[in-house]
Amino acid sequence: MATTNATQNPDNQNSASVLNQANLAVSGLVSSPEATEIIKPSATEIEALKTYISQNNDLAQKNILASYAKDSDGDGLIDKQDSSPNSWNVSDRDLRMLMALSDRPGDLQDVAGHKSRLENIFNEKLSGQDFDTLINEVNKNQLADQADAKELSGNWDLLDRVHTESGLDYAIFGNGKTENGYQNVVVTFEGTKGEWWEADTLLNDSQILFGNMLPQTADLEKVAQEVAAYHPDKVYATGHSLGGYLAQYFAAYTMQSQTEWAESFVRSVLFNPAALNNTNLLINNNSLNSAVANTRAFLKTDITDNGDIHQKTKSLVIEGDWVDWMNKYRFKNLFESSIYQPTIYFPNVVEKNYFFRPNPFDNPQHLLDKFFFNTPELEKQFSQGYRVDAHYQAEDDDLDGLANVHEKHIGTAVDNADSDGDGYSDYIEAALASNALDSAILPSIPVASQNNTATQPEVSALNLQNDENTSNSIISESLFNANGLITGVKIIGTQTDDVITGGEGDDILQGGSGSDTVTGGAGRDTFVFHAGDVDDQKADILTDFNPQEDLLDVSNLRALFEDHGNDLQWSQILMDSTATVDTNQSHLILNSEEKTLSYQAAGSETTVVIAHFDTNQAAALTAANLIG
């Protein structure tokens, strides 16, 4: 049983020598020398690898997906780069998305209807095609088709959506459910829904302009009490326009009015906000004065949250918005409290000359969707690891062929085409199921790639007929490459409970009947399952399954999923045990906690375990690991 991690290179005798030494060593013929230096591949070898990848693009894409590192909390930062891998890192991207989703679209003024829509998105009130249709609609109308509500829907709950008699519109979202409540709670405050000339809008604007208190602030203590009932570890506030004013009063005064609330409050992010203003000399409002004073301090206070540095309050403004005009030209030297310093300004994405608009009351820069436009400044502010806007999905900073999004998923450098310095680009290594972060593991073309296919070598008739073999002896066949060197083995178990161990190559391991214990060993191993495994109801134990390398061959299970039709996709079949499963269809169920893979027949409430995983790595198993 031999293995090779080096790529064959007829133009490089040193590389070929290392390859032969490695194969002979595993065969027991010579001692394996320790690698003393990295031998870089030739241009000819690189071109051969690129040609193979281009001819096997589907396999290459599966390999790239299979190389994704684990992100336990799902926040967009893989565990090895996340200072708190089990606690969602609430980013500006999250606050922008939650604000946009909680902001009622123009065609839906009814709060109750919008609450129902949010519940359908976040609280699993819909499933299947109805859910996908709704997601596509809100992605288009509220997220400008730049982000996907499903980034949040599986990890966040809608806790409440309220409209009060005073005109306060807010929503509360929770993430990281605990015994008593939630780790993270976000409160979003909606802006004015009417046109600028409507009475309510004019009243609110005039109250702010003349430094008076808005009537909606009277309801904010009830909001804080409701938030406290969820026993949050961390509280965040965000708002747009008038909602920015209310969010900041909530953050800088209401949440500071009680010690427990102040300790849980983390930060606020405001979008084109109406600023707190206490310049009315005829009224001395202590609460508003306190909110203004705290806001000035928060704007200049850096905090650390899950390893990231933020301002305790961020004011984000699109140039050309009324807020920008008033900050720069109307109140700049008149009222200190009516502007926020510092404010983060983003380029005017609509028009440059906002002094001579055709309609002086038109203010397109003010809309929340402008924070989804395509500028480098917006990209930097609203990216979270591999979670980026659609504008930036194809960006490839180091031009290695692997998009930045994939590199963030894998953990490779976006500004270095060869992260481990072994001479192979990150794209080549990921596409060939190598390890782009380990220079000791080199990519190679699978030895079974004759005729430009990516299938495993054919096995003997004896192996193919193993279901009829009753000799109770394990059948093993070595797999050889064109040079006669062993690259792996195919082992098929018997009808009894077998213990099967692969070698250091890319092995194919099939347990057969019984409850078998299967160890792949090193290399990219394939574990084979049959429909008979479900009938027997005896699960195999996979001791070292690695989702970044290994595969599950489930081609022989297709007959069990006839209800999905001939065009079934394993991504539609594989479900997480925590998800809501449509029992009218058959599924494979992955239980990360129990570390099992099970089959559930259509119309059945029960599942049949076909595999137990001995390692926690199995929790990262995806449809990319399923072949056939």
XYZ file of C-alpha atoms in Angstrom:
628
model
C 0.000 0.000 0.000
C 1.887 3.020 -1.203
C 1.188 6.679 -1.192
C 2.486 9.768 -2.893
C 1.994 13.421 -2.123
C 4.575 14.557 -4.687
C 3.638 15.293 -8.286
C 5.268 13.271 -11.050
C 7.421 15.486 -13.241
C 9.360 13.958 -16.134
C 11.234 17.237 -16.587
C 12.520 17.273 -13.016
C 14.651 14.286 -12.025
C 14.913 15.432 -8.399
C 11.129 15.509 -8.099
C 10.800 12.087 -9.734
C 13.448 10.697 -7.385
C 11.604 11.929 -4.315
C 8.396 10.403 -5.695
C 9.982 7.013 -6.316
C 11.647 6.988 -2.912
C 8.329 7.728 -1.224
C 6.489 4.951 -3.054
C 9.214 2.370 -2.511
C 9.451 3.299 1.160
C 5.774 2.602 1.775
C 6.135 -0.648 -0.142
C 8.801 -1.610 2.379
C 11.680 -1.727 -0.113
C 13.697 1.293 1.075
C 13.755 3.675 3.994
C 11.941 6.955 3.384
C 14.309 9.960 3.537
C 13.236 13.080 5.340
C 12.487 16.029 3.102
C 15.193 18.649 3.455
C 14.004 21.216 0.946
C 10.999 22.166 -1.130
C 11.534 21.257 -4.778
C 9.553 23.682 -6.899
C 7.634 22.287 -9.885
C 8.553 23.100 -13.472
C 6.408 25.169 -15.805
C 5.620 21.992 -17.747
C 4.267 20.300 -14.642
C 2.159 23.313 -13.694
C 0.631 23.413 -17.175
C -0.188 19.699 -16.954
C -2.010 20.256 -13.675
C -3.910 23.227 -15.088
C -4.933 21.195 -18.134
C -6.224 18.378 -15.961
C -8.194 20.817 -13.784
C -9.785 22.487 -16.819
C -10.836 19.080 -18.156
C -12.310 18.057 -14.796
C -13.859 21.318 -13.680
C -16.796 19.733 -11.825
C -14.429 17.651 -9.711
C -12.199 20.686 -9.147
C -15.139 22.720 -7.856
C -16.167 19.889 -5.528
C -12.617 19.685 -4.213
C -12.554 23.429 -3.553
C -15.807 23.211 -1.612
C -14.524 20.178 0.285
C -11.443 22.162 1.339
C -13.518 24.747 3.200
C -12.488 25.039 6.833
C -14.982 24.758 9.662
C -16.942 27.799 10.829
C -18.639 26.534 13.981
C -20.732 29.628 14.688
C -21.480 30.442 11.036
C -20.554 34.122 11.277
C -18.306 34.131 8.201
C -14.993 33.661 10.025
C -13.482 30.172 9.945
C -12.584 28.779 13.348
C -8.820 29.034 12.994
C -9.127 32.761 12.235
C -11.947 33.529 14.678
C -10.975 34.643 18.173
C -14.360 33.368 19.422
C -15.219 30.414 17.138
C -18.301 29.405 19.127
C -19.787 32.888 19.545
C -21.151 34.891 16.622
C -19.038 37.957 15.906
C -21.669 40.664 15.293
C -20.301 42.739 12.428
C -21.327 45.937 10.665
C -22.519 43.632 7.865
C -24.930 41.913 10.247
C -26.284 45.222 11.547
C -26.711 46.592 8.029
C -28.580 43.435 6.933
C -30.818 43.285 10.015
C -31.611 46.978 9.616
C -32.483 46.525 5.946
C -34.615 43.432 6.615
C -36.534 45.065 9.467
C -37.162 48.216 7.407
C -40.562 47.837 5.735
C -40.408 47.986 1.929
C -42.478 50.618 0.172
C -45.215 48.166 -0.828
C -45.743 46.859 2.710
C -46.760 49.533 5.192
C -48.635 47.188 7.512
C -46.472 46.316 10.534
C -48.329 43.076 11.252
C -47.738 41.918 7.682
C -44.052 42.766 7.897
C -43.749 40.934 11.209
C -45.251 37.853 9.570
C -42.764 38.152 6.734
C -39.846 38.383 9.167
C -41.160 35.408 11.136
C -41.287 33.402 7.917
C -37.660 34.281 7.250
C -36.180 33.887 10.721
C -38.469 31.583 12.664
C -38.889 28.758 10.129
C -42.561 29.385 9.423
C -42.027 28.484 5.767
C -40.044 25.759 4.015
C -39.263 24.490 0.544
C -40.212 26.511 -2.509
C -42.295 29.033 -0.544
C -39.286 29.886 1.621
C -36.970 30.222 -1.375
C -39.474 32.485 -3.150
C -39.715 34.770 -0.129
C -35.940 34.874 0.305
C -35.458 35.804 -3.351
C -38.015 38.586 -2.976
C -36.484 40.169 0.128
C -32.972 39.753 -1.256
C -34.028 41.760 -4.296
C -36.185 44.404 -2.637
C -34.452 44.920 0.706
C -30.866 43.712 0.248
C -30.406 45.032 -3.314
C -29.516 41.483 -4.446
C -26.118 41.968 -2.795
C -26.555 39.843 0.317
C -28.582 36.750 1.160
C -31.047 36.709 4.049
C -30.111 33.046 4.561
C -26.765 34.253 5.915
C -28.729 35.150 9.041
C -31.990 33.193 8.922
C -30.530 29.909 10.136
C -28.674 31.541 13.019
C -30.900 34.398 14.210
C -34.449 34.498 15.589
C -36.977 37.310 15.287
C -37.967 37.985 18.897
C -40.401 40.840 18.285
C -41.551 43.456 15.753
C -43.501 46.377 17.247
C -45.222 49.625 16.290
C -46.242 51.804 19.251
C -48.850 54.559 19.424
C -46.073 57.150 19.660
C -44.825 56.065 16.221
C -41.858 53.998 17.416
C -41.057 51.113 15.008
C -38.510 48.560 16.170
C -37.543 44.910 15.868
C -35.535 42.645 18.185
C -33.366 39.797 16.914
C -31.553 37.128 18.959
C -28.574 34.885 18.195
C -26.839 32.126 20.160
C -29.668 30.679 22.208
C -28.807 29.931 25.844
C -30.755 28.363 28.713
C -32.099 31.769 29.748
C -32.124 33.716 26.502
C -29.559 34.730 23.873
C -25.871 35.544 23.621
C -26.454 38.421 21.195
C -29.487 40.693 20.887
C -29.815 43.373 18.188
C -32.468 46.107 18.287
C -33.235 47.836 14.979
C -35.125 51.152 14.766
C -36.979 51.952 11.574
C -36.934 55.425 10.022
C -39.790 57.616 8.866
C -42.095 55.882 6.393
C -44.053 58.910 5.159
C -43.100 61.488 2.541
C -41.254 64.625 3.671
C -44.382 66.826 3.417
C -46.592 64.620 5.590
C -47.528 65.975 9.021
C -45.798 63.285 11.119
C -42.552 63.612 9.173
C -42.538 67.399 9.403
C -43.274 67.233 13.133
C -40.426 64.827 13.807
C -37.972 66.801 11.688
C -38.891 70.108 13.318
C -38.561 68.615 16.824
C -35.053 67.419 15.978
C -34.120 70.670 14.265
C -35.080 72.812 17.256
C -33.493 70.542 19.848
C -36.670 69.118 21.351
C -37.259 65.584 22.570
C -39.054 63.196 20.198
C -42.220 61.603 21.644
C -41.027 58.102 20.638
C -38.244 58.252 23.256
C -40.879 57.738 25.962
C -41.258 54.103 24.809
C -37.568 53.241 24.788
C -37.410 52.120 28.425
C -40.037 49.471 27.633
C -37.837 48.323 24.761
C -34.874 47.999 27.140
C -36.999 46.017 29.600
C -38.084 43.670 26.823
C -34.460 43.206 25.744
C -33.384 42.517 29.352
C -35.965 39.710 29.566
C -33.855 37.746 27.068
C -30.841 37.892 29.435
C -28.452 38.880 26.637
C -24.693 38.738 27.018
C -24.375 41.511 24.427
C -26.773 44.135 23.095
C -26.377 46.097 19.854
C -28.496 48.944 18.448
C -28.866 50.183 14.907
C -31.152 52.609 13.088
C -31.663 54.478 9.847
C -32.667 58.121 9.459
C -35.130 58.951 12.253
C -34.416 55.440 13.510
C -30.780 56.482 13.872
C -31.820 59.218 16.306
C -33.899 56.738 18.319
C -31.243 54.028 18.219
C -28.657 56.453 19.567
C -30.909 57.771 22.337
C -31.574 54.128 23.259
C -27.828 53.373 23.224
C -26.510 56.528 24.890
C -29.204 57.142 27.480
C -31.732 54.318 27.961
C -29.178 51.476 28.039
C -26.919 53.562 30.293
C -29.649 54.256 32.852
C -29.227 50.920 34.655
C -25.939 49.227 35.494
C -26.984 45.804 34.186
C -28.160 47.270 30.898
C -25.022 49.364 30.486
C -22.790 46.335 31.089
C -24.515 44.318 28.360
C -24.632 47.113 25.773
C -21.777 46.832 23.248
C -22.168 49.389 20.465
C -24.444 51.179 17.991
C -24.201 51.656 14.226
C -26.253 54.437 12.614
C -27.112 54.822 8.910
C -27.668 58.396 7.612
C -28.885 59.233 11.106
C -30.802 62.246 12.318
C -28.440 63.369 15.075
C -29.358 63.964 18.706
C -29.702 67.710 19.239
C -30.041 69.502 22.605
C -29.507 73.079 21.405
C -32.881 74.386 22.591
C -31.811 76.915 25.226
C -35.362 77.297 26.491
C -35.625 73.666 27.596
C -33.062 71.940 29.767
C -33.693 68.235 29.276
C -31.296 66.244 31.457
C -31.897 62.926 29.685
C -31.270 64.413 26.238
C -28.214 66.261 27.555
C -26.877 62.984 28.923
C -27.551 61.172 25.623
C -25.701 63.876 23.681
C -22.720 63.862 26.067
C -22.457 60.072 25.990
C -22.737 60.064 22.193
C -19.808 62.462 21.863
C -17.771 60.116 24.034
C -18.970 56.931 22.271
C -17.983 58.293 18.852
C -14.381 58.595 20.054
C -14.264 55.412 22.163
C -12.710 52.260 20.726
C -13.928 48.932 22.093
C -12.862 45.345 21.462
C -15.628 42.914 20.608
C -14.699 39.285 19.884
C -11.209 40.408 18.951
C -12.296 43.183 16.561
C -11.905 46.889 17.303
C -14.964 49.105 16.800
C -16.110 52.570 17.792
C -18.758 52.331 20.483
C -20.925 54.434 18.169
C -20.444 54.642 14.389
C -22.196 57.239 12.257
C -22.230 56.163 8.598
C -23.311 58.723 5.987
C -23.531 58.764 2.179
C -22.080 61.990 0.753
C -24.791 64.201 -0.683
C -27.431 63.070 1.772
C -29.255 65.782 3.703
C -27.459 64.592 6.809
C -24.148 65.235 5.050
C -25.295 68.670 3.837
C -26.467 69.733 7.288
C -23.272 68.456 8.906
C -20.993 70.256 6.478
C -22.842 73.429 5.621
C -25.783 74.191 7.891
C -24.747 73.366 11.448
C -21.003 72.829 11.179
C -20.091 75.946 13.152
C -23.468 76.593 14.745
C -24.484 73.686 16.954
C -21.874 71.174 18.029
C -24.404 68.615 19.230
C -26.295 68.489 15.923
C -23.473 66.710 14.075
C -21.533 63.542 14.837
C -17.745 63.685 14.873
C -16.172 61.596 13.618
C -18.564 60.412 10.909
C -17.565 57.791 8.326
C -18.508 59.155 4.890
C -19.001 57.012 1.800
C -18.739 58.342 -1.774
C -21.864 59.765 -3.395
C -23.113 56.841 -5.471
C -26.047 58.655 -7.076
C -25.012 62.137 -8.096
C -22.198 64.544 -7.386
C -23.886 67.951 -7.553
C -26.435 68.009 -4.769
C -26.789 71.814 -4.699
C -28.638 71.915 -8.032
C -30.973 68.951 -7.990
C -33.944 69.064 -10.408
C -36.103 68.474 -7.360
C -34.527 70.166 -4.316
C -36.519 67.904 -2.004
C -35.351 64.722 -3.710
C -32.812 62.907 -1.549
C -31.912 59.558 -3.170
C -28.674 59.237 -1.185
C -30.683 58.921 2.005
C -32.170 55.515 1.192
C -30.775 52.511 3.031
C -30.084 50.597 -0.192
C -27.275 53.052 -0.993
C -25.215 51.244 1.638
C -25.244 48.228 -0.723
C -23.607 50.081 -3.643
C -20.295 49.092 -5.193
C -17.414 51.125 -3.762
C -14.151 50.014 -2.130
C -15.115 51.883 1.024
C -18.441 50.044 1.324
C -16.765 46.716 0.573
C -14.293 47.208 3.405
C -16.979 48.278 5.864
C -19.484 45.536 5.126
C -17.482 42.365 4.497
C -17.204 39.663 7.146
C -14.714 36.947 6.225
C -16.169 34.946 3.353
C -19.483 36.822 3.644
C -19.248 39.603 1.054
C -21.675 41.400 -1.267
C -22.387 40.019 -4.724
C -20.337 42.882 -6.199
C -17.191 41.296 -4.810
C -17.820 37.539 -5.181
C -15.441 37.168 -8.136
C -12.585 39.299 -6.790
C -9.179 37.596 -6.902
C -6.595 39.944 -5.401
C -3.592 37.654 -5.918
C -4.728 36.453 -9.386
C -4.173 32.802 -8.515
C -7.508 31.685 -9.999
C -9.099 31.201 -6.585
C -11.593 33.949 -5.681
C -11.076 35.801 -2.406
C -14.337 34.312 -1.122
C -12.970 30.772 -1.512
C -9.678 31.743 0.089
C -11.527 33.166 3.093
C -13.411 29.858 3.337
C -10.186 27.838 3.167
C -7.914 30.110 5.190
C -5.366 30.875 2.479
C -4.022 34.380 1.871
C -5.962 36.602 -0.536
C -2.801 38.566 -1.364
C -0.425 35.638 -1.896
C -0.987 33.236 -4.781
C 1.028 30.504 -3.062
C 0.239 30.628 0.651
C 2.533 27.761 1.672
C 5.368 28.641 -0.709
C 5.643 25.205 -2.325
C 5.497 26.450 -5.910
C 1.869 25.466 -6.540
C -0.834 28.123 -6.534
C -3.569 27.953 -3.926
C -6.071 27.306 -6.724
C -4.202 24.284 -8.070
C -3.863 22.791 -4.604
C -7.499 23.336 -3.679
C -8.765 22.060 -7.036
C -6.691 18.867 -6.691
C -7.700 18.229 -3.059
C -4.221 18.997 -1.757
C -3.478 21.282 1.187
C -2.651 24.842 0.198
C -1.468 25.595 3.739
C 1.076 22.766 4.045
C 4.166 22.769 1.835
C 4.795 19.109 2.700
C 1.610 18.051 0.894
C 1.865 18.520 -2.852
C -0.873 18.222 -5.474
C -0.917 15.502 -8.097
C -3.130 14.293 -10.912
C -5.160 11.265 -9.752
C -3.636 8.136 -11.241
C -7.024 7.028 -12.531
C -7.388 10.001 -14.835
C -6.989 8.149 -18.129
C -9.187 9.542 -20.923
C -9.543 12.739 -18.915
C -11.956 11.260 -16.383
C -11.751 11.556 -12.642
C -13.126 8.152 -11.724
C -11.416 5.518 -9.627
C -9.644 2.615 -11.440
C -11.803 -0.323 -12.375
C -11.597 -3.238 -9.971
C -11.596 -6.924 -10.691
C -14.713 -8.942 -11.419
C -14.182 -10.707 -8.101
C -14.512 -7.394 -6.274
C -17.542 -6.335 -8.292
C -19.255 -9.610 -7.385
C -18.398 -9.389 -3.720
C -22.063 -9.179 -2.635
C -22.313 -12.871 -3.495
C -19.093 -13.815 -1.730
C -19.718 -15.760 1.459
C -16.170 -16.786 2.240
C -15.982 -14.328 5.164
C -12.597 -13.142 3.949
C -11.753 -9.540 3.186
C -10.974 -8.963 -0.480
C -8.174 -6.508 -1.225
C -6.730 -5.242 -4.472
C -3.873 -2.815 -4.900
C -4.321 0.152 -7.200
C -1.290 0.931 -9.360
C -0.289 3.923 -11.389
C 1.238 3.880 -14.866
C 4.705 3.326 -13.414
C 3.610 0.280 -11.470
C 3.799 2.032 -8.118
C 1.135 1.355 -5.503
C -1.071 4.381 -4.877
C -3.872 2.869 -2.795
C -5.994 -0.195 -2.204
C -9.588 -1.233 -2.633
C -10.863 -3.324 0.268
C -14.296 -4.918 0.434
C -15.458 -6.486 3.664
C -17.444 -9.630 4.264
C -20.933 -10.251 5.618
C -19.614 -10.266 9.169
C -18.447 -7.382 11.382
C -15.050 -6.488 9.888
C -12.195 -4.241 10.947
C -10.867 -2.613 7.765
C -7.790 -0.390 7.624
C -6.552 1.433 4.543
C -2.999 2.383 3.692
C -1.234 5.661 3.088
C -2.640 6.103 -0.407
C -6.041 7.035 -1.793
C -8.016 3.968 -0.754
C -11.515 2.717 -1.603
C -13.093 1.028 1.418
C -16.416 -0.812 1.462
C -17.600 -2.464 4.634
C -20.071 -4.890 3.110
C -22.678 -6.398 5.408
C -22.444 -6.146 9.176
C -21.336 -3.350 11.450
C -17.797 -2.643 10.294
C -15.069 -0.450 11.744
C -13.323 1.332 8.876
C -10.128 3.405 9.066
C -8.985 5.167 5.931
C -5.482 6.124 7.026
C -3.599 8.814 5.141
C -4.571 9.982 1.675
C -7.892 10.910 0.097
C -10.052 7.900 0.941
C -13.476 6.926 -0.358
C -15.935 5.071 1.885
C -18.562 3.149 -0.087
C -22.162 2.522 1.040
C -24.900 0.341 -0.446
C -28.666 0.177 -0.107
C -28.111 -3.049 1.815
C -26.569 -1.001 4.627
C -29.991 0.531 5.209
C -31.773 -2.825 4.999
C -29.378 -4.407 7.514
C -29.732 -1.436 9.911
C -26.132 -2.012 10.990
C -24.066 1.152 10.883
C -20.390 1.268 9.997
C -17.974 3.175 12.223
C -15.607 5.543 10.364
C -12.733 6.257 12.709
C -10.831 8.968 10.830
C -13.166 10.545 8.290
C -11.759 13.923 7.218
C -14.281 16.118 5.340
C -11.469 18.159 3.841
C -10.110 15.109 2.014
C -12.325 12.039 2.229
C -15.453 11.144 0.262
C -18.572 9.057 0.766
C -19.573 7.090 -2.337
C -23.373 6.943 -2.092
C -24.069 6.165 -5.750
C -25.610 2.831 -4.762
C -28.113 4.629 -2.501
C -29.771 6.500 -5.367
C -32.547 3.923 -5.606
C -33.637 4.955 -2.104
C -34.303 8.516 -3.276
C -36.553 7.843 -6.281
C -39.058 10.389 -4.927
C -36.579 13.147 -5.852
C -36.539 12.181 -9.533
C -33.611 11.416 -11.805
C -31.999 14.823 -11.414
C -31.553 14.629 -7.658
C -28.720 16.654 -6.150
C -27.020 15.492 -2.963
C -27.089 19.106 -1.737
C -30.897 18.771 -1.668
C -30.805 15.352 -0.003
C -28.341 16.045 2.842
C -30.008 17.779 5.789
C -28.842 18.854 9.228
C -30.682 17.265 12.130
C -31.458 20.719 13.525
C -33.258 21.772 10.334
C -36.958 21.308 9.645
C -37.194 18.218 7.418
C -40.018 17.620 4.966
C -41.060 14.092 5.976
C -42.850 13.673 2.663
C -39.451 13.243 1.029
C -36.492 10.979 1.683
C -33.300 12.480 3.137
C -29.846 11.820 4.515
C -29.686 13.334 8.009
C -26.379 14.513 9.503
C -26.465 14.767 13.303
C -23.366 16.735 14.302
C -23.968 16.228 18.020
C -24.351 12.450 17.832
C -21.884 12.259 14.908
C -24.130 10.078 12.760
C -25.339 9.939 9.167
C -28.826 8.438 8.785
C -31.366 7.600 6.083
C -34.955 8.748 6.453
C -37.486 7.319 3.996
C -40.291 9.412 2.520
C -43.318 9.390 4.812
C -41.326 7.981 7.737
C -40.753 9.635 11.119
C -37.774 7.384 11.938
C -34.222 7.258 10.637
C -31.746 4.432 10.059
C -28.140 5.183 11.032
C -25.731 4.043 8.337
C -22.518 5.623 9.665
C -21.025 6.669 12.993
C -18.081 9.090 12.947
C -15.447 8.833 15.647
C -14.104 12.347 15.069
C -15.695 15.749 15.550
C -14.494 16.687 12.067
C -17.527 14.938 10.628
C -19.637 17.918 11.709
C -18.184 19.777 8.706
C -19.406 17.142 6.230
C -21.229 18.744 3.284
C -22.786 17.596 0.038
C -19.377 18.152 -1.573
C -18.204 14.990 0.247
C -20.916 12.897 -1.401
C -20.122 11.406 -4.808
C -22.138 9.277 -7.169
